[in-house]
CSV table of C-alpha atoms in Angstrom, one decimal:
chain,number,residue,atom,x,y,z
T,1,MET,CA,6.8,42.4,46.1
T,2,ASN,CA,9.5,43.1,43.1
T,3,ILE,CA,9.0,41.4,39.7
T,4,GLN,CA,11.8,38.9,40.0
T,5,LYS,CA,9.8,37.5,43.3
T,6,ILE,CA,6.7,37.3,41.6
T,7,ALA,CA,8.6,35.3,38.3
T,8,LEU,CA,9.4,32.9,41.1
T,9,ILE,CA,6.4,32.1,42.2
T,10,VAL,CA,4.4,31.9,39.2
T,11,LEU,CA,7.7,29.4,38.0
T,12,SER,CA,7.3,27.3,41.3
T,13,ILE,CA,3.4,27.3,40.4
T,14,ILE,CA,4.1,26.4,37.4
T,15,SER,CA,6.3,23.6,38.1
T,16,PHE,CA,4.6,22.1,40.8
T,17,GLN,CA,1.2,21.7,38.4
T,18,SER,CA,3.1,19.9,36.1
T,19,VAL,CA,4.6,17.5,38.5
T,20,PHE,CA,0.8,16.1,38.9
T,21,SER,CA,-0.3,16.3,35.7
T,22,GLN,CA,2.4,15.5,33.4
T,23,LYS,CA,1.9,13.8,30.3
T,24,ASP,CA,4.2,10.8,28.9
T,25,GLY,CA,5.8,13.3,26.1
T,26,TYR,CA,8.7,15.7,24.9
T,27,TRP,CA,9.4,19.0,23.8
T,28,ASP,CA,11.1,18.5,20.5
T,29,LYS,CA,13.5,20.8,20.4
T,30,ALA,CA,15.5,19.7,17.6
T,31,ARG,CA,12.4,20.4,15.2
T,32,ALA,CA,11.3,24.0,16.7
T,33,THR,CA,11.2,26.8,14.4
T,34,THR,CA,12.7,29.9,14.9
T,35,GLU,CA,12.7,32.3,12.1
T,36,GLU,CA,13.9,36.1,12.3
T,37,ILE,CA,11.8,38.0,9.7
T,38,THR,CA,12.0,41.2,8.2
T,39,VAL,CA,8.4,42.4,7.1
T,40,SER,CA,8.7,45.1,4.7
T,41,ALA,CA,6.5,48.8,5.6
T,42,ARG,CA,3.0,47.9,4.6
T,43,ASP,CA,3.7,44.2,3.3
T,44,ARG,CA,2.9,40.3,4.2
T,45,ILE,CA,4.9,37.3,4.3
T,46,ILE,CA,4.2,33.8,5.0
T,47,ILE,CA,6.2,31.3,7.2
T,48,LYS,CA,6.2,27.7,7.3
T,49,THR,CA,7.0,25.4,10.4
T,50,GLN,CA,9.5,22.9,10.5
T,51,ASP,CA,8.0,19.6,9.8
T,52,PHE,CA,6.3,18.8,13.0
T,53,PRO,CA,7.2,15.1,13.9
T,54,GLU,CA,4.9,11.7,14.1
T,55,GLY,CA,2.8,12.0,17.5
T,56,THR,CA,2.9,16.1,17.6
T,57,THR,CA,-0.1,17.2,19.7
T,58,GLU,CA,0.2,20.4,20.4
T,59,VAL,CA,2.6,23.2,20.0
T,60,VAL,CA,3.7,26.8,21.7
T,61,TYR,CA,4.4,29.8,19.7
T,62,ARG,CA,6.1,33.0,20.5
T,63,ILE,CA,5.7,36.1,18.5
T,64,THR,CA,8.1,39.0,19.1
T,65,LEU,CA,8.8,42.4,17.6
T,66,LEU,CA,11.7,43.9,17.7
T,67,ASP,CA,13.0,46.9,17.2
T,68,LYS,CA,16.6,47.8,15.5
T,69,ASN,CA,19.1,46.5,17.6
T,70,GLN,CA,17.1,44.9,19.8
T,71,GLN,CA,18.3,41.4,21.0
T,72,MET,CA,15.5,38.1,22.6
T,73,ALA,CA,16.3,38.1,26.4
T,74,GLY,CA,15.7,34.2,25.8
T,75,SER,CA,14.6,31.6,23.7
T,76,LEU,CA,11.4,29.5,23.4
T,77,VAL,CA,13.1,26.4,23.7
T,78,SER,CA,14.9,27.7,26.9
T,79,VAL,CA,11.8,28.7,28.7
T,80,LEU,CA,10.1,25.6,28.1
T,81,LYS,CA,12.7,23.1,30.0
T,82,ALA,CA,11.2,24.6,33.0
T,83,ILE,CA,7.8,23.3,31.9
T,84,PRO,CA,8.0,19.6,31.3
T,85,ASP,CA,4.1,19.2,30.5
T,86,PRO,CA,2.0,21.7,28.0
T,87,THR,CA,-1.2,21.9,30.0
T,88,GLY,CA,1.5,23.6,32.8
T,89,ILE,CA,1.1,26.4,29.8
T,90,SER,CA,-2.5,26.9,30.4
T,91,GLN,CA,-2.8,26.3,34.0
T,92,GLY,CA,-4.4,30.0,34.0
T,93,SER,CA,-2.6,33.4,32.4
T,94,ALA,CA,0.3,32.5,34.4
T,95,GLY,CA,1.9,30.1,31.9
T,96,ALA,CA,1.1,32.6,29.2
T,97,VAL,CA,2.8,35.3,30.8
T,98,PHE,CA,5.7,32.8,31.8
T,99,ILE,CA,6.4,32.5,27.5
T,100,VAL,CA,5.7,35.7,26.4
T,101,SER,CA,9.1,37.7,25.7
T,102,LYS,CA,10.8,39.8,28.2
T,103,ILE,CA,11.4,42.1,25.5
T,104,SER,CA,9.7,44.0,22.6
T,105,GLY,CA,9.5,47.1,20.9
T,106,ASP,CA,7.5,49.8,19.9
T,107,ASP,CA,6.4,47.7,16.2
T,108,LYS,CA,2.9,46.0,16.1
T,109,CYS,CA,1.8,43.6,13.7
T,110,LYS,CA,-1.3,41.4,12.6
T,111,TYR,CA,-1.1,37.7,12.1
T,112,ALA,CA,-3.1,34.4,11.2
T,113,ILE,CA,-2.3,31.1,11.3
T,114,PHE,CA,-3.0,28.7,8.3
T,115,SER,CA,-3.3,25.0,7.8
T,116,SER,CA,-2.1,24.5,4.7
T,117,SER,CA,0.0,26.3,1.8
T,118,ASP,CA,-3.0,27.4,-0.3
T,119,LEU,CA,-4.8,29.1,2.1
T,120,ALA,CA,-1.8,30.7,3.2
T,121,ALA,CA,-0.9,31.8,-0.4
T,122,LYS,CA,-4.3,32.9,-0.6
T,123,TYR,CA,-3.8,35.2,2.3
T,124,LYS,CA,-0.7,36.5,0.8
T,125,GLU,CA,-2.1,37.8,-1.8
T,126,ASN,CA,-5.5,39.3,-0.6
T,127,GLY,CA,-5.1,39.8,2.9
T,128,LYS,CA,-8.2,37.9,3.9
T,129,THR,CA,-8.1,36.1,6.9
T,130,ASP,CA,-11.4,33.8,6.5
T,131,ASP,CA,-9.8,30.4,6.0
T,132,ALA,CA,-7.9,31.2,8.9
T,133,CYS,CA,-7.4,28.7,11.8
T,134,LEU,CA,-6.4,31.4,14.3
T,135,VAL,CA,-6.5,35.2,13.6
T,136,GLN,CA,-5.0,38.5,15.5
T,137,ASP,CA,-6.7,41.0,14.2
T,138,THR,CA,-5.8,43.2,16.9
T,139,PRO,CA,-2.0,44.4,16.4
T,140,VAL,CA,0.6,43.2,18.9
T,141,SER,CA,3.9,43.8,20.0
T,142,LYS,CA,4.8,40.4,21.4
T,143,ASP,CA,2.1,37.1,21.6
T,144,ALA,CA,2.4,33.1,22.5
T,145,LYS,CA,0.0,31.0,22.7
T,146,ARG,CA,-0.4,26.8,23.2
T,147,LEU,CA,-2.2,25.0,20.2
T,148,SER,CA,-3.5,21.5,21.1
T,149,THR,CA,-5.2,18.7,18.5
T,150,GLU,CA,-7.8,18.6,21.3
T,151,LYS,CA,-9.2,22.6,21.6
T,152,SER,CA,-7.3,24.4,18.3
T,153,ALA,CA,-9.2,24.1,15.0
T,154,CYS,CA,-5.0,24.5,13.6
T,155,MET,CA,-3.7,20.9,15.2
T,156,LYS,CA,-7.2,19.1,14.0
T,157,SER,CA,-6.6,19.6,10.7
T,158,ASN,CA,-2.9,20.5,9.8
T,159,SER,CA,-0.9,17.9,8.0
T,160,GLY,CA,2.0,18.2,9.6
T,161,ASN,CA,3.3,22.0,9.3
T,162,LEU,CA,1.5,25.4,10.2
T,163,TRP,CA,1.9,28.9,8.3
T,164,PHE,CA,2.1,31.9,9.6
T,165,GLY,CA,0.9,34.8,7.5
T,166,PHE,CA,2.2,38.1,9.2
T,167,GLU,CA,0.9,41.8,7.9
T,168,SER,CA,3.0,45.0,8.6
T,169,LYS,CA,1.6,47.6,10.6
T,170,ASN,CA,4.3,50.1,10.3
T,171,TRP,CA,3.6,52.2,7.2
T,172,ILE,CA,7.6,53.7,6.9
T,173,MET,CA,10.0,51.4,8.3
T,174,ASN,CA,10.5,47.3,7.7
T,175,GLN,CA,9.9,45.6,11.1
T,176,LYS,CA,12.0,42.3,12.8
T,177,ILE,CA,9.9,39.6,13.9
T,178,ILE,CA,10.9,36.7,15.7
T,179,LEU,CA,8.8,33.4,15.3
T,180,GLU,CA,9.3,30.3,17.5
T,181,VAL,CA,7.1,27.3,17.2
T,182,VAL,CA,8.0,24.7,19.4
T,183,PRO,CA,6.1,21.1,18.9
T,184,TRP,CA,5.1,18.7,22.0
T,185,VAL,CA,5.4,14.8,21.0
T,186,ASP,CA,3.1,12.2,22.7
T,187,ASN,CA,5.4,9.6,23.4
T,188,LYS,CA,2.8,7.0,22.5
T,189,LEU,CA,1.8,8.4,19.2
T,190,SER,CA,5.2,9.2,18.0
T,191,ARG,CA,5.3,5.7,17.4
T,192,GLY,CA,2.6,6.0,14.8
T,193,TRP,CA,-0.5,4.3,17.2
T,194,THR,CA,-3.3,6.9,16.1
T,195,LEU,CA,-6.5,6.0,16.8
T,196,GLU,CA,-7.5,5.0,13.4
T,197,ASN,CA,-4.4,2.9,13.5
T,198,ARG,CA,-5.1,1.3,17.0
T,199,LYS,CA,-9.3,0.9,16.3
T,200,ALA,CA,-7.5,-1.3,12.8
T,201,ILE,CA,-6.0,-3.7,15.3
T,202,ILE,CA,-9.0,-4.1,17.1
T,203,GLU,CA,-10.8,-4.8,14.6
T,204,GLN,CA,-8.9,-7.3,13.2
T,205,CYS,CA,-8.5,-8.9,16.7
T,206,LYS,CA,-12.4,-9.3,17.0
T,207,THR,CA,-12.5,-11.2,13.8
T,208,SER,CA,-9.9,-13.6,15.2
T,209,ASN,CA,-11.5,-17.4,16.2
T,210,MET,CA,-10.3,-17.1,19.5
T,211,ALA,CA,-12.3,-13.7,20.1
T,212,GLN,CA,-15.0,-15.0,18.5
T,213,LYS,CA,-15.4,-17.8,21.3
T,214,MET,CA,-15.5,-14.9,23.9
T,215,THR,CA,-18.9,-13.2,24.7
T,216,ASN,CA,-17.0,-10.2,25.5
T,217,SER,CA,-13.4,-10.1,23.7
T,218,ASP,CA,-12.8,-6.0,24.5
T,219,ASP,CA,-9.7,-6.8,27.5
T,220,PHE,CA,-8.8,-9.4,25.3
T,221,CYS,CA,-8.0,-7.2,22.3
T,222,VAL,CA,-6.9,-4.6,23.8
T,223,CYS,CA,-4.2,-6.5,25.5
T,224,ILE,CA,-3.1,-7.7,22.5
T,225,LEU,CA,-3.0,-3.9,21.4
T,226,ASP,CA,-1.0,-2.8,24.2
T,227,LYS,CA,1.7,-5.5,23.4
T,228,ILE,CA,1.8,-4.9,19.9
T,229,GLN,CA,2.5,-1.3,20.4
T,230,SER,CA,4.7,-1.6,23.1
T,231,LYS,CA,6.8,-3.8,20.3
T,232,TYR,CA,6.3,-2.6,17.1
T,233,LYS,CA,6.2,1.1,15.7
T,234,PHE,CA,3.3,1.3,13.7
T,235,LYS,CA,5.1,1.5,9.9
T,236,GLU,CA,7.5,-1.4,11.5
T,237,PHE,CA,4.6,-3.5,12.1
T,238,GLN,CA,2.7,-2.8,8.9
T,239,LYS,CA,6.2,-3.9,6.8
T,240,LEU,CA,5.9,-7.4,8.9
T,241,LEU,CA,5.0,-10.2,6.3
T,242,ALA,CA,1.5,-11.8,6.7
T,243,ILE,CA,2.8,-14.5,8.1
T,244,GLU,CA,5.0,-12.9,10.7
T,245,ARG,CA,1.9,-10.5,11.4
T,246,SER,CA,-0.4,-13.4,11.6
T,247,LYS,CA,2.4,-15.0,14.5
T,248,ALA,CA,2.8,-11.8,16.4
T,249,PHE,CA,-1.2,-11.7,16.8
T,250,LYS,CA,-1.0,-15.6,17.7
T,251,ASP,CA,1.5,-15.3,20.0
T,252,PHE,CA,0.5,-12.3,21.7
T,253,GLY,CA,-3.0,-13.7,21.9
T,254,ASN,CA,-1.9,-17.1,23.5
T,255,SER,CA,-0.2,-14.7,26.4
T,256,CYS,CA,-3.3,-12.6,27.0
T,257,PHE,CA,-5.9,-15.3,26.8
T,258,ASN,CA,-4.6,-16.2,30.2
T,259,GLU,CA,-3.7,-12.4,31.7
T,260,THR,CA,-7.0,-11.4,30.9
T,261,GLY,CA,-8.8,-13.9,32.3
T,262,ALA,CA,-10.3,-14.8,28.8
T,263,SER,CA,-9.4,-18.1,29.3
T,264,ASN,CA,-11.6,-18.7,32.3
T,265,VAL,CA,-14.8,-17.3,30.1
T,266,VAL,CA,-14.1,-19.4,27.2
T,267,TYR,CA,-13.9,-22.8,29.0
T,268,ASN,CA,-16.5,-22.1,31.6
T,269,GLY,CA,-19.0,-21.6,28.3
T,270,LEU,CA,-17.4,-24.6,27.1
T,271,ARG,CA,-18.5,-26.3,30.5
T,272,LYS,CA,-21.7,-25.5,30.2
T,273,GLN,CA,-22.1,-26.3,26.6
T,274,ALA,CA,-21.1,-29.3,27.2
T,275,SER,CA,-23.4,-29.8,30.3
T,276,ASP,CA,-26.4,-28.6,28.3
T,277,LEU,CA,-25.6,-31.3,25.7
T,278,ALA,CA,-25.1,-34.3,27.8
T,279,LYS,CA,-28.9,-33.2,29.3
T,280,GLN,CA,-30.1,-32.9,25.9
T,281,GLY,CA,-28.7,-36.8,25.4
T,282,LEU,CA,-25.9,-35.6,23.3
T,283,TYR,CA,-23.2,-36.9,24.3
T,284,GLY,CA,-21.2,-36.9,21.3
T,285,ALA,CA,-21.2,-33.3,21.0
T,286,ALA,CA,-20.4,-32.9,24.7
T,287,ILE,CA,-17.1,-35.1,24.6
T,288,ALA,CA,-15.9,-32.6,21.4
T,289,LYS,CA,-16.8,-30.0,24.1
T,290,LEU,CA,-14.6,-31.2,27.2
T,291,ASN,CA,-12.0,-32.4,24.7
T,292,ALA,CA,-11.2,-28.8,23.6
T,293,ILE,CA,-10.2,-28.0,27.2
T,294,ILE,CA,-8.9,-30.8,27.8
T,295,ASN,CA,-6.3,-30.7,24.7
T,296,ASN,CA,-5.9,-27.4,26.0
T,297,ASN,CA,-4.5,-28.3,29.4
T,298,LYS,CA,-7.2,-26.7,31.1
T,299,ALA,CA,-9.2,-29.5,32.6
T,300,THR,CA,-10.5,-30.0,36.3
T,301,ALA,CA,-10.9,-33.1,37.7
T,302,LEU,CA,-14.6,-32.4,37.2
T,303,ASP,CA,-13.7,-32.0,33.6
T,304,TYR,CA,-12.3,-35.7,33.1
T,305,ASN,CA,-15.7,-37.1,35.2
T,306,ALA,CA,-17.5,-35.3,32.7
T,307,ILE,CA,-16.2,-36.8,30.3
T,308,GLY,CA,-15.9,-40.0,31.6
T,309,ASN,CA,-19.3,-40.0,32.3
T,310,SER,CA,-20.5,-39.1,28.9
T,311,TYR,CA,-18.0,-42.1,27.2
T,312,ILE,CA,-20.1,-44.6,29.5
T,313,LEU,CA,-23.5,-43.8,28.3
T,314,THR,CA,-21.6,-43.5,24.3
T,315,LYS,CA,-20.5,-47.4,25.5
T,316,GLN,CA,-16.7,-46.6,25.1
T,317,TYR,CA,-16.2,-47.6,28.3
T,318,GLY,CA,-12.1,-48.1,27.5
T,319,LYS,CA,-12.1,-44.5,27.2
T,320,ALA,CA,-14.1,-43.8,29.9
T,321,ILE,CA,-11.9,-45.4,32.2
T,322,LYS,CA,-8.7,-44.1,31.0
T,323,PHE,CA,-10.2,-40.5,31.2
T,324,LEU,CA,-11.4,-41.0,34.9
T,325,LYS,CA,-8.2,-42.2,35.8
T,326,GLU,CA,-6.5,-38.9,34.5
T,327,GLY,CA,-8.8,-37.0,37.0
T,328,GLU,CA,-8.0,-39.0,39.6
T,329,LYS,CA,-4.5,-38.3,39.2
T,330,LEU,CA,-5.8,-34.8,39.8
T,331,ASP,CA,-8.1,-35.4,42.7
T,332,ASP,CA,-7.8,-38.2,44.3
T,333,SER,CA,-10.5,-36.9,46.9
T,334,GLU,CA,-13.2,-36.8,44.3
T,335,LEU,CA,-16.2,-39.1,44.8
T,336,LEU,CA,-18.4,-38.6,41.5
T,337,ILE,CA,-15.0,-40.1,39.8
T,338,LYS,CA,-14.7,-43.1,41.9
T,339,LEU,CA,-18.3,-43.8,41.5
T,340,ASN,CA,-17.9,-43.0,37.4
T,341,LEU,CA,-14.9,-45.4,37.6
T,342,ALA,CA,-16.6,-48.4,39.5
T,343,HIS,CA,-19.8,-48.1,37.0
T,344,ALA,CA,-16.9,-48.3,33.7
T,345,TYR,CA,-15.2,-50.9,35.3
T,346,LEU,CA,-18.5,-52.7,35.7
T,347,LEU,CA,-20.0,-52.5,32.4
T,348,ASN,CA,-16.5,-53.5,30.9
T,349,ASN,CA,-16.8,-56.6,32.2
T,350,ASN,CA,-14.2,-56.2,35.0
T,351,TYR,CA,-16.2,-56.6,38.5
T,352,SER,CA,-13.8,-57.4,40.8
T,353,SER,CA,-12.4,-53.9,40.4
T,354,ALA,CA,-15.6,-52.2,40.4
T,355,LYS,CA,-16.8,-54.1,43.5
T,356,ALA,CA,-13.6,-53.0,45.2
T,357,ILE,CA,-15.0,-49.3,44.7
T,358,TYR,CA,-18.1,-49.7,45.4
T,359,LYS,CA,-17.4,-51.2,48.5
T,360,GLU,CA,-15.2,-48.9,50.0
T,361,TYR,CA,-17.1,-45.6,49.6
T,362,GLN,CA,-20.6,-47.1,50.1
T,363,SER,CA,-20.7,-45.1,53.7
T,364,GLN,CA,-20.2,-41.9,52.6
T,365,ASN,CA,-21.6,-39.3,50.2
T,366,VAL,CA,-20.7,-38.0,46.9
T,367,THR,CA,-22.3,-34.8,47.6
T,368,ASP,CA,-22.9,-32.6,50.5
T,369,SER,CA,-26.8,-34.0,50.5
T,370,LEU,CA,-26.3,-37.1,48.0
T,371,GLY,CA,-25.3,-40.6,49.5
T,372,TRP,CA,-23.0,-42.8,47.2
T,373,THR,CA,-25.7,-45.8,47.6
T,374,GLU,CA,-28.4,-43.5,46.4
T,375,LYS,CA,-26.1,-42.0,43.6
T,376,VAL,CA,-25.2,-45.5,42.4
T,377,LYS,CA,-29.2,-46.1,42.6
T,378,GLN,CA,-29.7,-42.9,40.1
T,379,ASP,CA,-27.0,-43.7,38.0
T,380,PHE,CA,-28.3,-47.4,37.2
T,381,GLU,CA,-31.7,-45.9,36.1
T,382,THR,CA,-30.1,-43.4,34.1
T,383,PHE,CA,-27.9,-46.3,32.4
T,384,LYS,CA,-31.2,-48.2,31.7
T,385,LYS,CA,-32.8,-45.1,29.7
T,386,ALA,CA,-30.0,-45.1,27.9
T,387,GLY,CA,-30.4,-48.3,26.7
T,388,ILE,CA,-26.9,-49.9,28.7
T,389,LYS,CA,-27.9,-53.0,30.5
T,390,ASN,CA,-26.3,-55.2,32.7
T,391,ASP,CA,-27.1,-58.2,35.1
T,392,ASP,CA,-24.6,-56.7,37.6
T,393,PHE,CA,-26.8,-54.2,38.6
T,394,GLU,CA,-28.7,-56.0,40.9
T,395,ARG,CA,-25.9,-57.6,41.9
T,396,VAL,CA,-24.1,-54.2,42.7
T,397,LEU,CA,-27.0,-53.1,44.7
T,398,LYS,CA,-27.5,-55.8,47.1
T,399,LEU,CA,-23.4,-56.4,48.0
T,400,MET,CA,-24.2,-52.3,49.3
T,401,GLU,CA,-27.3,-53.2,51.5
T,402,LYS,CA,-24.7,-55.9,53.1
């Protein structure tokens, strides 16, 4: 198998792997570094890369030493066009072989990479590489590597640039070195949403009134973060007026409240609190919880029944009738509402309306196991314990015996 066929197979493998593991980003060819350096015999030189764009998570570099009058066979930028995902470069040795220059001279050099100008300057002065984030101490005529924020100290601590230090190993002649550095930009991070910035939004969300009503607000806050990231770059969001940021949080919060199911959690929590308060005889507090659900247009027929029952037990019969009728509109078949409506009419001195309802449903069950008449008896006992007395209680019970 000849060299051309091997090269085609290598390229096919890389392309195949890239299709199935592509990252969401791009090679920033506009801000790639391409420097042709002449290093004097026995000299050291420092080359600073172009400024890396915001969101750079990895770089690929290639170093090639050329003999006099040699030209590069192809730029690193053109090579990377065939590799849409930087992880393809690290798939075994194939990717590294692919991006190494196809031509180089007999000269060799050592090099080191530094993450700050101060460290690079010290190297140029004394040749020590103790502070380098990467050292190639064996002289080479060509080299290529990928540096990522996940694995490379150079990228973890860099401030937007790298400094390459070269030391000529030619004791007589100058050396011609080609340095190429191409950054990979993560689309999401290029918008300025670093880990720290995302954490700040999550923390702000968790202190909001809406989030504090939830037992677990993680999904809700992540939803808000996603929406903010989609609409704004981080710097854009930071430049908004405080009132504009507050409105953005509110608008996205209202949307996420329903999308993440957080509304169900919150309203179910309010229902349980209202039920527990009613069992303790704290009907006014129970009404407040139920009103919070109703005012947000999230009430069910049973919510209206519950608030109607609490209004009856606090002797607010007109309000009870009002809310129970709203519940009827949602579910006209709910007999608990019908029964409480009859009670409210009775206690509000409207015996005729109450009588019609008591008689109409007396042969049915209000639940799967509790009959209408039995429920009436239970409710009348509850009313008496709450200090609610009415001469028509016995009259109603006798009515249903007929």
